[in-house]
Coordinates of C-alpha atoms in Angstrom, one line a residue:
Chain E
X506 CA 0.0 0.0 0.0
X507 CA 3.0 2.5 -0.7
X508 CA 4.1 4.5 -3.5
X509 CA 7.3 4.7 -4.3
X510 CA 9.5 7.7 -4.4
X511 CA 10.3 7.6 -8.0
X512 CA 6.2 8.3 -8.5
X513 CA 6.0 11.0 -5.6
X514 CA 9.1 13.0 -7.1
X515 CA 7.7 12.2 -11.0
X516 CA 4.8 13.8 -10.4
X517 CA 6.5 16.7 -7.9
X518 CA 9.1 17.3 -11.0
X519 CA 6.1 17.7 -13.4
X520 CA 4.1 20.7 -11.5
X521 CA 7.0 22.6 -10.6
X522 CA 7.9 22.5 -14.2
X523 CA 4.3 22.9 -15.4
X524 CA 3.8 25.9 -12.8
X525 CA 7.2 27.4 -13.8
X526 CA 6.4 27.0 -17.5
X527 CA 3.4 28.7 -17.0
X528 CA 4.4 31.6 -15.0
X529 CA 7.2 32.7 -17.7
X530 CA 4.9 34.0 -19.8
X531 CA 2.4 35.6 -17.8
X532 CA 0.1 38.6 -19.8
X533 CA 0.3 41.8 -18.9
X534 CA -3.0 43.0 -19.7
X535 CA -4.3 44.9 -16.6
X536 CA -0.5 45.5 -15.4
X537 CA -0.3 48.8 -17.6
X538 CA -1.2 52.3 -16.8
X539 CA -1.8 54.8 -19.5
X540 CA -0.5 58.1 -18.6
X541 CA -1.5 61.2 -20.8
X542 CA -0.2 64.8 -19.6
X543 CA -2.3 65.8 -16.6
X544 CA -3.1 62.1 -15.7
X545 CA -5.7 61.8 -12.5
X546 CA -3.7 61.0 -10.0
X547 CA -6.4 59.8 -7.8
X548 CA -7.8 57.2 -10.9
X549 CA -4.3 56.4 -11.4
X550 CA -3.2 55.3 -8.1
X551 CA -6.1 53.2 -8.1
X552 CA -5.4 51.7 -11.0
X553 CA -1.3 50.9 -10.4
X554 CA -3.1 49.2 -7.1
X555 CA -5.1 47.4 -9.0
X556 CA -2.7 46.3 -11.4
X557 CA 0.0 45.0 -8.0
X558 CA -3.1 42.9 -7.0
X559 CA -4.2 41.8 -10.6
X560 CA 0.1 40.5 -11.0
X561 CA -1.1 38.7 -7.2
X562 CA -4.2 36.9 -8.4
X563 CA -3.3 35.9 -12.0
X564 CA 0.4 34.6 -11.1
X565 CA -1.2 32.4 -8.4
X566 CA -4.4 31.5 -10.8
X567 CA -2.0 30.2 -14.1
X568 CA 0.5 28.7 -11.3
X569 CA -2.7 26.2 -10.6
X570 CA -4.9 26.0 -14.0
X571 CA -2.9 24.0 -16.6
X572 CA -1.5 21.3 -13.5
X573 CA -5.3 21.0 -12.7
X574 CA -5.9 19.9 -16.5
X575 CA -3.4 17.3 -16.2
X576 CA -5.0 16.5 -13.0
X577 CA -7.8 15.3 -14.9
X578 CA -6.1 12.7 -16.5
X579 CA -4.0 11.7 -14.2
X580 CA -6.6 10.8 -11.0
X581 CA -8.3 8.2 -13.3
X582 CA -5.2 6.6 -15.0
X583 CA -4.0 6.6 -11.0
X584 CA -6.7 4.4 -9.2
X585 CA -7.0 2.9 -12.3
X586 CA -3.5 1.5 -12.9
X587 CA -2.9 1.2 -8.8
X588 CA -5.8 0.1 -7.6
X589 CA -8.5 -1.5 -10.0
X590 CA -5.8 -3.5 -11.2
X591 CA -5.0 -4.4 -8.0
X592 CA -8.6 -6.9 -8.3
X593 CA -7.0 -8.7 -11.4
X594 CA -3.6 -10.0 -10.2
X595 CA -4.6 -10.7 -6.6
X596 CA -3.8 -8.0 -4.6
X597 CA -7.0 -7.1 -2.9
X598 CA -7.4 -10.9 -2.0
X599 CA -4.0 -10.4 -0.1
X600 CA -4.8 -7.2 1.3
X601 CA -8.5 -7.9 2.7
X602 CA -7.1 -11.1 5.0
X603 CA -5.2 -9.1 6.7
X604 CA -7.0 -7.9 9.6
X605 CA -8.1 -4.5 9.0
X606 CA -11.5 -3.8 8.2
X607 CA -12.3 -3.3 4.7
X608 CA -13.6 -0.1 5.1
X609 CA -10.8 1.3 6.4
X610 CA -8.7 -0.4 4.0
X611 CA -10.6 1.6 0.8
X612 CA -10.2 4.9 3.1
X613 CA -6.4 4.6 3.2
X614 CA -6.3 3.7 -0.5
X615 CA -8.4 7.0 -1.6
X616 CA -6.4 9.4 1.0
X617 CA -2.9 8.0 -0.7
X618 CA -4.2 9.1 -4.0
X619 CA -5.7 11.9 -2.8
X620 CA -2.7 13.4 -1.1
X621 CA -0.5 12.6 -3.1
X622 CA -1.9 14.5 -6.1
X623 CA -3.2 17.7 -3.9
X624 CA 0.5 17.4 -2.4
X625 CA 2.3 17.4 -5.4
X626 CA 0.2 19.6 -7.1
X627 CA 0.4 22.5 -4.7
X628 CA 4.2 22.2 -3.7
X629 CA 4.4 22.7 -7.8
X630 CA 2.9 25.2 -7.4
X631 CA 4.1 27.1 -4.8
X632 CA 7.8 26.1 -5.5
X633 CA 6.9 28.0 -9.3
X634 CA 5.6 31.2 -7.3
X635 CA 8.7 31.4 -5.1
X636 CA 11.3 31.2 -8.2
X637 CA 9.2 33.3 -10.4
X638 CA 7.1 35.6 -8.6
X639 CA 7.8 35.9 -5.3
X640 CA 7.0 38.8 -4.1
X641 CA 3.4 38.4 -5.4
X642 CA 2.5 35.7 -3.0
X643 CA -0.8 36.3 -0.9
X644 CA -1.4 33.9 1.8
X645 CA -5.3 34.5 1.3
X646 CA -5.1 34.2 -2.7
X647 CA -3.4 31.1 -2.2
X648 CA -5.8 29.4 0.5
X649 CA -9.1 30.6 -1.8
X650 CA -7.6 28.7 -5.0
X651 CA -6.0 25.6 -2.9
X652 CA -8.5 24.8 -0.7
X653 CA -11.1 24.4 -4.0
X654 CA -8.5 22.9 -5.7
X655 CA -8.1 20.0 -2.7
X656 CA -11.8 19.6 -3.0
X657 CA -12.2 19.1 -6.6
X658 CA -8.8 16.4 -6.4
X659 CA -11.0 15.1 -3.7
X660 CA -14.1 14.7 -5.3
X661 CA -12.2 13.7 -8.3
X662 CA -10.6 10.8 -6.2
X663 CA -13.9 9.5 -4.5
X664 CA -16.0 9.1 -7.7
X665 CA -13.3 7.0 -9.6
X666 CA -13.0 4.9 -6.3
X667 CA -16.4 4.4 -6.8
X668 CA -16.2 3.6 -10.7
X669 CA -13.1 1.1 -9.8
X670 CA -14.9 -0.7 -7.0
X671 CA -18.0 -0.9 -9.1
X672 CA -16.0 -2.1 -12.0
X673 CA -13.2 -3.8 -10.5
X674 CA -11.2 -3.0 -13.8
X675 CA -8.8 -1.1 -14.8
X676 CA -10.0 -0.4 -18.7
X677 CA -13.2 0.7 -17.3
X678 CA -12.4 2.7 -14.7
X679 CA -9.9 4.6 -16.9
X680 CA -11.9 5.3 -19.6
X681 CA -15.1 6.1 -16.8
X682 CA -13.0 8.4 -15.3
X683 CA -11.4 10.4 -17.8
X684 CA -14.9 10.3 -20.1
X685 CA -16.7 11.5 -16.7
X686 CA -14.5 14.8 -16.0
X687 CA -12.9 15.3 -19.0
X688 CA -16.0 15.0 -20.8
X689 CA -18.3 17.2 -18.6
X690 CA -15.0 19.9 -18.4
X691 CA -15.2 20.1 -22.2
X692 CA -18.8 20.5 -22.1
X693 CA -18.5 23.8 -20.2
X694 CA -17.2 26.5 -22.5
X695 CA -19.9 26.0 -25.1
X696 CA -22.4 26.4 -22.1
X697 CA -24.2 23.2 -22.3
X698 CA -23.9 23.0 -19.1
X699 CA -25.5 25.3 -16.2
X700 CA -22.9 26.9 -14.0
X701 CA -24.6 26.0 -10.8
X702 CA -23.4 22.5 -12.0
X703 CA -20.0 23.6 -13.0
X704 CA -19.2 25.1 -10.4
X705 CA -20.7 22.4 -7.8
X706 CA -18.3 19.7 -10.4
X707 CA -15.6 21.5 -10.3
X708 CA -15.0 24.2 -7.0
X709 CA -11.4 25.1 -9.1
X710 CA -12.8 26.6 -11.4
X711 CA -15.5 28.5 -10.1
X712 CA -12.3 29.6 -7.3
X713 CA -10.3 30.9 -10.7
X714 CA -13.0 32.6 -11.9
X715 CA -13.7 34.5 -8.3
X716 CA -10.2 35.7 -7.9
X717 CA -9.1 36.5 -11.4
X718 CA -11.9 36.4 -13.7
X719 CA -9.7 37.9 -16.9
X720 CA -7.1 35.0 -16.5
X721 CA -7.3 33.3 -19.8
X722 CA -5.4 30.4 -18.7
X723 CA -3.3 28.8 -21.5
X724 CA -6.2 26.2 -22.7
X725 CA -9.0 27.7 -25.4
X726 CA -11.7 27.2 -22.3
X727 CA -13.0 30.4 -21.1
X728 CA -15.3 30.8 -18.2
X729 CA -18.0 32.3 -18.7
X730 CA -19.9 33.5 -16.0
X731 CA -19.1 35.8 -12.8
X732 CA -18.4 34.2 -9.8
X733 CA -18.9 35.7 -6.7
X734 CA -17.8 34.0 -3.0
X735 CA -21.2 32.9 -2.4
X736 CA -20.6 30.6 -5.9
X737 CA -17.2 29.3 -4.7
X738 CA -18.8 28.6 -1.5
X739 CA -21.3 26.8 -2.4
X740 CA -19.3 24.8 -4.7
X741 CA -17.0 24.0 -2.6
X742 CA -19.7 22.2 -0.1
X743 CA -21.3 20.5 -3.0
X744 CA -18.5 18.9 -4.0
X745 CA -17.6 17.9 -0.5
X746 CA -20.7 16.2 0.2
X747 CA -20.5 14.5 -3.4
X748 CA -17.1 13.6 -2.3
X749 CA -18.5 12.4 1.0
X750 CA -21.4 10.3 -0.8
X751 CA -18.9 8.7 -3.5
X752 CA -16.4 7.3 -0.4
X753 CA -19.2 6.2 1.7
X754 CA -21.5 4.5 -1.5
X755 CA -17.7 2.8 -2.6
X756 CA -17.2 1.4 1.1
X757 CA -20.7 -0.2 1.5
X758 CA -19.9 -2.0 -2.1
X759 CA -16.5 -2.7 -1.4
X760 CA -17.7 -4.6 2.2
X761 CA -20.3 -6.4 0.0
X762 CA -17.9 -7.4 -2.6
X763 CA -16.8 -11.2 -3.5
X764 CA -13.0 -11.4 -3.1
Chain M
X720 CA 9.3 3.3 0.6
X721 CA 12.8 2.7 0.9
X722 CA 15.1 5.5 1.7
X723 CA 17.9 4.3 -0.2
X724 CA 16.0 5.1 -3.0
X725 CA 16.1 8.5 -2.6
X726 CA 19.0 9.6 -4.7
X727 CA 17.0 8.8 -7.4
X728 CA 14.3 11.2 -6.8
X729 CA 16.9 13.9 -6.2
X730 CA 18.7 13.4 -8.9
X731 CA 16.0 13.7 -11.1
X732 CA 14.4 16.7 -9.0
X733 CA 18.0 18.6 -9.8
X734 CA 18.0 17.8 -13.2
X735 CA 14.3 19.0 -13.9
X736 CA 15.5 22.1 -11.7
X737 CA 18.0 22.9 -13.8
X738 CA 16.6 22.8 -17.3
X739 CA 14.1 24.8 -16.2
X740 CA 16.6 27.4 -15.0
X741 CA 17.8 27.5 -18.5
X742 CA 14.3 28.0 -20.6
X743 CA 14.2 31.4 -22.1
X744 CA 10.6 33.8 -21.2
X745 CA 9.9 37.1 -21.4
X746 CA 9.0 39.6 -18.8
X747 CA 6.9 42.1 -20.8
X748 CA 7.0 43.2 -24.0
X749 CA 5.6 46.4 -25.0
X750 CA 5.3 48.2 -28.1
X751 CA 4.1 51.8 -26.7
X752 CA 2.5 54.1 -28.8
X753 CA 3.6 57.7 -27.2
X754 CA 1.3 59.8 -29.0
X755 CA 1.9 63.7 -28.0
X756 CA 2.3 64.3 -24.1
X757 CA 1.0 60.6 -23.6
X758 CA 3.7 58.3 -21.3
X759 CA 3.2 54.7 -20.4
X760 CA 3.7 52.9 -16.6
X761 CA 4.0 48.8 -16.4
X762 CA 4.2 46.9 -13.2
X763 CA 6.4 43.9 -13.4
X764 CA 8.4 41.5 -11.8
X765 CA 12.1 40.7 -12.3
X766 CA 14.6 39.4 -11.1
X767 CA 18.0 41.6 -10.7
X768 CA 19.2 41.1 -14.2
X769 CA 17.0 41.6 -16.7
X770 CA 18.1 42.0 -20.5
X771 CA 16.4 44.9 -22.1
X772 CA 16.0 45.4 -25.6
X773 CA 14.8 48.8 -26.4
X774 CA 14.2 50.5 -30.1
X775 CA 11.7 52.5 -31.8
X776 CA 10.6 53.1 -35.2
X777 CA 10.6 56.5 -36.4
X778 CA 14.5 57.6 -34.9
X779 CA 13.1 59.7 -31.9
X780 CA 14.4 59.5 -28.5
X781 CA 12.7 58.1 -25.4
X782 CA 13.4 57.6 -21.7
X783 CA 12.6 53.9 -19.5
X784 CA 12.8 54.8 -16.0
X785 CA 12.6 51.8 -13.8
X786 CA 11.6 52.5 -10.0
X787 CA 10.1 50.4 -7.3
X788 CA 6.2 50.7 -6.5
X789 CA 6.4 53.1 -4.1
X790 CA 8.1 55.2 -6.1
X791 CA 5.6 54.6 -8.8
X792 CA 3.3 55.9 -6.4
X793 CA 4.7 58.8 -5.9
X794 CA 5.3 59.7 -9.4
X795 CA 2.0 59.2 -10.2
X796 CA 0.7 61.7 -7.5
X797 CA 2.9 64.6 -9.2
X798 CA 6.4 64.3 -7.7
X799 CA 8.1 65.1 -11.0
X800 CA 10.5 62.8 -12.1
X801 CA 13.7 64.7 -10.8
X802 CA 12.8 64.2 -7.2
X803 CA 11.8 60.3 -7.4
X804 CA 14.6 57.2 -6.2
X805 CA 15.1 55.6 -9.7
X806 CA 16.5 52.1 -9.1
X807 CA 17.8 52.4 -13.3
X808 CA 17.0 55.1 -15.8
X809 CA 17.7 54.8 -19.6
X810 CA 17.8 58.9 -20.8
X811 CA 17.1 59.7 -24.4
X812 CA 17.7 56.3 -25.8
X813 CA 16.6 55.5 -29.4
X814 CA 18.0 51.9 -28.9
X815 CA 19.5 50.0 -26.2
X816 CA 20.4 46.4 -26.1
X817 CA 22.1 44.5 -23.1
X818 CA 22.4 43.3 -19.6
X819 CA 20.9 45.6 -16.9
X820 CA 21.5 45.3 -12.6
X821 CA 18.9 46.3 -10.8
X822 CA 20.9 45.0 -7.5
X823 CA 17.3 43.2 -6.1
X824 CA 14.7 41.4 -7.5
X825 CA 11.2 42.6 -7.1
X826 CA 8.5 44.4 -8.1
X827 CA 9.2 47.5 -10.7
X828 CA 7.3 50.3 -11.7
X829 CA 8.4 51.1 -15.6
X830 CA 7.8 54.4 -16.5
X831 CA 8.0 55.3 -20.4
X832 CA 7.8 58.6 -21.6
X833 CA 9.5 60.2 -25.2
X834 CA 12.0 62.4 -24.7
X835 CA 10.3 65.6 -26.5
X836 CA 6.7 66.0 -25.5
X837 CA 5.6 67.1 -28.2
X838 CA 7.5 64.4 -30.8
X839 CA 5.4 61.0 -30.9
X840 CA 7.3 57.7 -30.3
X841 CA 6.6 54.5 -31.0
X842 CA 8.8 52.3 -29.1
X843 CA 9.3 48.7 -28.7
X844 CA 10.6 47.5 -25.3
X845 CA 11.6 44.0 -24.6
X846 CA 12.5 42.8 -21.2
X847 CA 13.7 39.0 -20.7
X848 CA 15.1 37.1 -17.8
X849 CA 18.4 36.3 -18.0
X850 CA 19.7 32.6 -18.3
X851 CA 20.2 30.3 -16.8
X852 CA 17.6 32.1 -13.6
X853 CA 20.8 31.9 -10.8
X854 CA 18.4 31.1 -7.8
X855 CA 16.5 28.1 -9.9
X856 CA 20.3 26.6 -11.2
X857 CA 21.2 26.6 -7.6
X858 CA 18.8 25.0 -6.0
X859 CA 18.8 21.9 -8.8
X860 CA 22.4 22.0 -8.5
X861 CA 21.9 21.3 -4.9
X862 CA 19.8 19.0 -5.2
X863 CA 21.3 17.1 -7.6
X864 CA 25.0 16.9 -5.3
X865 CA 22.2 16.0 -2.5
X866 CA 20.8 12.8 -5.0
X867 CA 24.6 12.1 -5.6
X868 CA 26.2 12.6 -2.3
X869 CA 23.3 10.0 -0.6
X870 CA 24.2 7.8 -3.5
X871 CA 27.7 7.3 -2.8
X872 CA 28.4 7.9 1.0
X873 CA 28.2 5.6 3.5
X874 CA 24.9 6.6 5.2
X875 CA 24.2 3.0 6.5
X876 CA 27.3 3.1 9.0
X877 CA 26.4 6.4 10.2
X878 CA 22.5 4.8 11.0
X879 CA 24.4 2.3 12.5
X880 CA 26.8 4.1 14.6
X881 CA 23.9 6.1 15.9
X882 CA 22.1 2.9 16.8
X883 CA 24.6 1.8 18.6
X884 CA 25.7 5.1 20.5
X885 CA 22.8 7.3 20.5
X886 CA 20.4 6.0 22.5
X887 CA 22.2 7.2 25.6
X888 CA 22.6 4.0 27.7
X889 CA 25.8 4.0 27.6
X890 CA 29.2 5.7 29.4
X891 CA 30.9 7.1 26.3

């Protein structure tokens, strides 16, 4: 029931170099200030204000985004290729005599996975903010993008449990679990989908969109609708509960389950 | 999760480290159009060596004064630009390409303005980080001697000499 190193440092050396490749080329829309002769000074210390916080928010936004999108893939392929495999060859037979409870045994699988990706992925990005933009690092910008972002990974993790335990393989769950959240993320920019549901899917993005709503992010997606806290907050405890349901539901099938 | 393995990680770690230390990205690049009387201010980030290639098109001059926020700040409430801390100043340039020390990384006011204010300038500023990025190089160097130096030294005696001796039972 461990991962080895070589997997925990893979996947550390992949978001620092993801968050560092995106913060290179950050845009500087919003970071300029237009200064005709007799310039406002009042409107323009606002704006110079506006632009230190704007360099805050969208730094710590496109340090997050594109590792989230690999995210995506990467949960699925993960419980897929660690644990529904683990039904094939043998491994769960092994691990369910031993004496701890089988409930308990699905909890530790799902928190491995579960920090290890919300581990990795935030030490990428953090370690990217400190070589690139350090001084534009906001302990509150930070927690109101991580904290969504551990709850989306969270959610992420619990539902493709669920499709592995159901499934007990590792074809199915893969392709469940990338068609699942890939499928409903690329359903959201042509607005097929209601934002309620998007956000309650995935907390990230509403989060992104709350703190810095012009980030383009490097994909085509755009997100489309304002976000206010009350949004992210609401997302966020959707998707917990979701989570919540999805471990519970996978426990009660995994107890029932012939071994 | 065997500690021996670790070098591994590390070494990879340093490796990744370092090549991205030595990828190439821009900091801003501008093209401002300074139409009569009209100056330009960007915020940005750098670290203390930027390069900086400056140029315009129609063989006017122009002025980049670089200056921390606060300074920013005050320039934009009317201290003239006599009286304000410039951290580095480029006077009546019409090009400029090369290496510039800003002595500290950090946040930068850039304030562009032509150098006649009734001439308009269109100037092209380009601003990249130097490579390799010296803090990023370091710390994958580091790491990477870290991966090597657990490869190859004798950590196992030291584990075992502490097993031995460090539990404190015994009149050393």
């Amino acid at each position: 029931m461990s991962y080895p190193f070589p997997t925990i440092i893979g996947l550390l050396s992949l978001f620092i170099y993801i968050a560092s490749v995106s913060l290179q080329g950050l845009p500087d829309h919003g970071m300029q200030l237009y200064l005709p002769i007799g310039w406002d000074p009042v409107v323009m210390t606002d704006e110079l204000a506006a632009a230190i916080r704007t360099m805050t928010t969208r730094a710590s936004a496109l340090s997050i985004v594109n590792s989230f999108h690999i995210v995506l893939l990467l949960i699925p392929l993960l419980i897929a290729f660690n644990f529904a495999l683990s039904f094939g060859n043998g491994q769960i037979r092994t691990l369910v005599s031993y004496p701890i409870g089988r409930g308990k045994l699905l909890l530790v699988k799902s928190g491995l996975v579960f920090i290890l990706i919300a581990t990795t992925v935030t030490v990428g990005a953090i370690t990217g903010l400190i070589f690139y933009y350090p001084f534009s690092i906001d302990v509150v910008v930070l927690g109101q993008l991580l904290i969504p972002l551990w709850i989306t990974v969270f959610l992420m993790t619990t539902s493709c449990m669920f499709i592995a335990v159901l499934s007990r393989s590792a074809p199915i769950t893969a392709v469940g679990g990338i068609g699942l959240w890939v499928g409903i993320y690329i359903m959201i920019p042509g607005q097929s989908i209601p934002p309620f549901l998007a956000y309650s899917l995935y907390p990230i993005l509403a989060a992104i969109n709350f703190v810095a709503p012009e980030s383009p992010g490097p994909s085509p997606f755009s997100y489309l609708w304002t976000t206010s806290m009350t949004d992210v907050l609401y997302g966020c405890g959707i998707a917990l509960a979701l989570g919540i349901l999805f471990l519970y539901f996978s426990i009660m099938v995994f107890r029932r389950l012939e071994v | 999760m065997e500690v021996r393995h670790l070098w591994k990680s590390l070494i990879v770690l340093g490796i990744v480290l370092a090549m991205i230390s030595f990828s190439p990205s821009t900091i801003i690049a501008p093209s401002d159009h300074l139409t009569e009387g009209l100056s330009y201010g960007h915020l940005i980030q750098c670290p203390e060596n930027p390069y900086i290639v400056a140029d315009q098109r129609y063989n006017n001059s122009f002025s980049l004064y670089f200056m921390t926020p606060e300074e920013g700040f005050r320039l934009i409430n009317g201290t003239p630009i006599e009286n304000i801390t410039l951290t580095y100043s480029l006077e009546n340039i019409t090009e400029y390409y090369g290496f510039i020390n800003l002595h500290e990384p950090g946040q930068y006011f850039l304030f562009v303005t032509a150098s006649n204010q009734s001439e308009s300038v269109f100037s092209y500023i380009y601003i990249f980080r130097g490579i390799p990025q010296v803090r990023l190089l370091n710390t994958g160097l580091v790491t990477l001697l870290l991966g090597i130096l657990i490869r190859y030294y004798p950590f196992s005696k030291l584990v075992q000499l502490y097993k031995r001796y460090g539990k404190g039972d015994c009149d050393d």
